[in-house]
Amino acid sequence: MVKLIPLMGAAALIAAAPALATEGPPPAAGPPLPDMLHPVAIPQTIPPAIRTARRVLAAQVTPRRISVGHRSRLRVALSEPGKVRIVVWRMVHGHPHHVWGRTVSAPLSGRILRLPAHLRAGRYRVTAIALDDQGRRAHTVRRTLIVARR
């Protein structure tokens, strides 16, 4: 029994001593737990900056009243260089009918387009829509053109 006591003491010391090679540093304290008395706030993410779409600053049809077979001009100015879609609609009993359309590039200084001469007598709506590189369309600008009989 005398030999057993030192052996038990040595075993107790070995079991109580930390293993040198297997244990790492003590675990770090993580973020504190949320307070249960206050609501949890989710951080807001900032959306990517969206550039404003191009827009038609000015559109003017000159002359506004023409005779059959004559041409009119449309002057268009954009907020920045880009493309503009021009469409001519014939108004029949208040309903528009597509007559002519073009998509053209326009510099910052503006663009002057000759409208078609083959328009019949009647009232026409000329629309200008600025387009950007992603295909987004700006607010439509409408102007009136009147074609009179000779």
PDB file of N, CA and C in Angstrom, residues 64-69 88-94 96-97 117-126 143-150:
ATOM      1  N   ARG A  64     -45.047  74.948 -86.813  1.00  0.00           N
ATOM      2  CA  ARG A  64     -46.038  74.024 -86.246  1.00  0.00           C
ATOM      3  C   ARG A  64     -47.153  73.712 -87.233  1.00  0.00           C
ATOM      4  N   ARG A  65     -47.378  74.609 -88.180  1.00  0.00           N
ATOM      5  CA  ARG A  65     -48.446  74.415 -89.168  1.00  0.00           C
ATOM      6  C   ARG A  65     -47.819  74.465 -90.558  1.00  0.00           C
ATOM      7  N   ILE A  66     -48.013  73.373 -91.334  1.00  0.00           N
ATOM      8  CA  ILE A  66     -47.438  73.294 -92.679  1.00  0.00           C
ATOM      9  C   ILE A  66     -48.503  72.820 -93.656  1.00  0.00           C
ATOM     10  N   SER A  67     -48.203  72.947 -94.943  1.00  0.00           N
ATOM     11  CA  SER A  67     -49.090  72.438 -95.993  1.00  0.00           C
ATOM     12  C   SER A  67     -48.652  71.024 -96.369  1.00  0.00           C
ATOM     13  N   VAL A  68     -49.557  70.283 -96.980  1.00  0.00           N
ATOM     14  CA  VAL A  68     -49.249  68.924 -97.425  1.00  0.00           C
ATOM     15  C   VAL A  68     -48.066  68.979 -98.387  1.00  0.00           C
ATOM     16  N   GLY A  69     -47.106  68.083 -98.228  1.00  0.00           N
ATOM     17  CA  GLY A  69     -45.944  68.026 -99.095  1.00  0.00           C
ATOM     18  C   GLY A  69     -44.763  68.834 -98.587  1.00  0.00           C
ATOM     19  N   VAL A  88     -43.715  59.976 -84.779  1.00  0.00           N
ATOM     20  CA  VAL A  88     -44.796  60.836 -85.261  1.00  0.00           C
ATOM     21  C   VAL A  88     -46.065  59.993 -85.293  1.00  0.00           C
ATOM     22  N   TRP A  89     -47.098  60.493 -84.624  1.00  0.00           N
ATOM     23  CA  TRP A  89     -48.388  59.813 -84.549  1.00  0.00           C
ATOM     24  C   TRP A  89     -49.432  60.701 -85.225  1.00  0.00           C
ATOM     25  N   ARG A  90     -50.316  60.094 -86.009  1.00  0.00           N
ATOM     26  CA  ARG A  90     -51.437  60.841 -86.589  1.00  0.00           C
ATOM     27  C   ARG A  90     -52.626  60.653 -85.664  1.00  0.00           C
ATOM     28  N   MET A  91     -53.221  61.759 -85.261  1.00  0.00           N
ATOM     29  CA  MET A  91     -54.351  61.701 -84.342  1.00  0.00           C
ATOM     30  C   MET A  91     -55.642  61.601 -85.162  1.00  0.00           C
ATOM     31  N   VAL A  92     -56.353  60.482 -85.013  1.00  0.00           N
ATOM     32  CA  VAL A  92     -57.609  60.250 -85.715  1.00  0.00           C
ATOM     33  C   VAL A  92     -58.689  60.058 -84.663  1.00  0.00           C
ATOM     34  N   HIS A  93     -59.588  61.016 -84.570  1.00  0.00           N
ATOM     35  CA  HIS A  93     -60.665  60.998 -83.579  1.00  0.00           C
ATOM     36  C   HIS A  93     -60.107  60.810 -82.167  1.00  0.00           C
ATOM     37  N   GLY A  94     -58.984  61.456 -81.887  1.00  0.00           N
ATOM     38  CA  GLY A  94     -58.392  61.406 -80.548  1.00  0.00           C
ATOM     39  C   GLY A  94     -57.507  60.206 -80.282  1.00  0.00           C
ATOM     40  N   PRO A  96     -54.160  57.899 -81.356  1.00  0.00           N
ATOM     41  CA  PRO A  96     -52.923  58.009 -82.137  1.00  0.00           C
ATOM     42  C   PRO A  96     -52.684  56.787 -83.023  1.00  0.00           C
ATOM     43  N   HIS A  97     -52.183  57.047 -84.248  1.00  0.00           N
ATOM     44  CA  HIS A  97     -51.788  55.995 -85.182  1.00  0.00           C
ATOM     45  C   HIS A  97     -50.343  56.249 -85.579  1.00  0.00           C
ATOM     46  N   ALA A 117     -42.103  64.564 -95.259  1.00  0.00           N
ATOM     47  CA  ALA A 117     -42.958  65.445 -96.061  1.00  0.00           C
ATOM     48  C   ALA A 117     -44.202  64.716 -96.561  1.00  0.00           C
ATOM     49  N   HIS A 118     -44.257  63.408 -96.419  1.00  0.00           N
ATOM     50  CA  HIS A 118     -45.376  62.630 -96.983  1.00  0.00           C
ATOM     51  C   HIS A 118     -46.562  62.523 -96.024  1.00  0.00           C
ATOM     52  N   LEU A 119     -46.713  63.464 -95.122  1.00  0.00           N
ATOM     53  CA  LEU A 119     -47.809  63.408 -94.156  1.00  0.00           C
ATOM     54  C   LEU A 119     -49.105  63.914 -94.796  1.00  0.00           C
ATOM     55  N   ARG A 120     -50.205  63.228 -94.517  1.00  0.00           N
ATOM     56  CA  ARG A 120     -51.509  63.661 -95.012  1.00  0.00           C
ATOM     57  C   ARG A 120     -52.006  64.822 -94.165  1.00  0.00           C
ATOM     58  N   ALA A 121     -53.051  65.470 -94.629  1.00  0.00           N
ATOM     59  CA  ALA A 121     -53.628  66.577 -93.867  1.00  0.00           C
ATOM     60  C   ALA A 121     -54.200  66.038 -92.563  1.00  0.00           C
ATOM     61  N   GLY A 122     -53.981  66.748 -91.488  1.00  0.00           N
ATOM     62  CA  GLY A 122     -54.501  66.338 -90.190  1.00  0.00           C
ATOM     63  C   GLY A 122     -53.627  66.826 -89.053  1.00  0.00           C
ATOM     64  N   ARG A 123     -53.954  66.347 -87.863  1.00  0.00           N
ATOM     65  CA  ARG A 123     -53.222  66.739 -86.659  1.00  0.00           C
ATOM     66  C   ARG A 123     -52.290  65.594 -86.269  1.00  0.00           C
ATOM     67  N   TYR A 124     -51.054  65.931 -85.936  1.00  0.00           N
ATOM     68  CA  TYR A 124     -50.037  64.941 -85.599  1.00  0.00           C
ATOM     69  C   TYR A 124     -49.450  65.237 -84.228  1.00  0.00           C
ATOM     70  N   ARG A 125     -49.062  64.178 -83.546  1.00  0.00           N
ATOM     71  CA  ARG A 125     -48.346  64.295 -82.270  1.00  0.00           C
ATOM     72  C   ARG A 125     -46.923  63.810 -82.504  1.00  0.00           C
ATOM     73  N   VAL A 126     -45.958  64.653 -82.165  1.00  0.00           N
ATOM     74  CA  VAL A 126     -44.544  64.304 -82.287  1.00  0.00           C
ATOM     75  C   VAL A 126     -44.024  64.070 -80.875  1.00  0.00           C
ATOM     76  N   ARG A 143     -45.190  67.214 -78.708  1.00  0.00           N
ATOM     77  CA  ARG A 143     -45.432  68.467 -79.417  1.00  0.00           C
ATOM     78  C   ARG A 143     -46.444  68.185 -80.522  1.00  0.00           C
ATOM     79  N   THR A 144     -47.170  69.233 -80.950  1.00  0.00           N
ATOM     80  CA  THR A 144     -48.220  69.089 -81.948  1.00  0.00           C
ATOM     81  C   THR A 144     -47.762  69.654 -83.287  1.00  0.00           C
ATOM     82  N   LEU A 145     -48.134  68.972 -84.357  1.00  0.00           N
ATOM     83  CA  LEU A 145     -47.866  69.416 -85.719  1.00  0.00           C
ATOM     84  C   LEU A 145     -49.185  69.344 -86.480  1.00  0.00           C
ATOM     85  N   ILE A 146     -49.507  70.406 -87.221  1.00  0.00           N
ATOM     86  CA  ILE A 146     -50.743  70.440 -88.001  1.00  0.00           C
ATOM     87  C   ILE A 146     -50.370  70.522 -89.478  1.00  0.00           C
ATOM     88  N   VAL A 147     -50.902  69.582 -90.258  1.00  0.00           N
ATOM     89  CA  VAL A 147     -50.683  69.580 -91.704  1.00  0.00           C
ATOM     90  C   VAL A 147     -52.008  69.973 -92.348  1.00  0.00           C
ATOM     91  N   ALA A 148     -51.993  71.099 -93.086  1.00  0.00           N
ATOM     92  CA  ALA A 148     -53.212  71.629 -93.703  1.00  0.00           C
ATOM     93  C   ALA A 148     -53.252  71.264 -95.178  1.00  0.00           C
ATOM     94  N   ARG A 149     -54.464  71.269 -95.745  1.00  0.00           N
ATOM     95  CA  ARG A 149     -54.609  71.032 -97.181  1.00  0.00           C
ATOM     96  C   ARG A 149     -54.006  72.211 -97.932  1.00  0.00           C
ATOM     97  N   ARG A 150     -53.670  71.980 -99.193  1.00  0.00           N
ATOM     98  CA  ARG A 150     -53.062  73.056 -99.997  1.00  0.00           C
ATOM     99  C   ARG A 150     -54.026  74.150-100.306  1.00  0.00           C
TER     100      ARG A 150
END
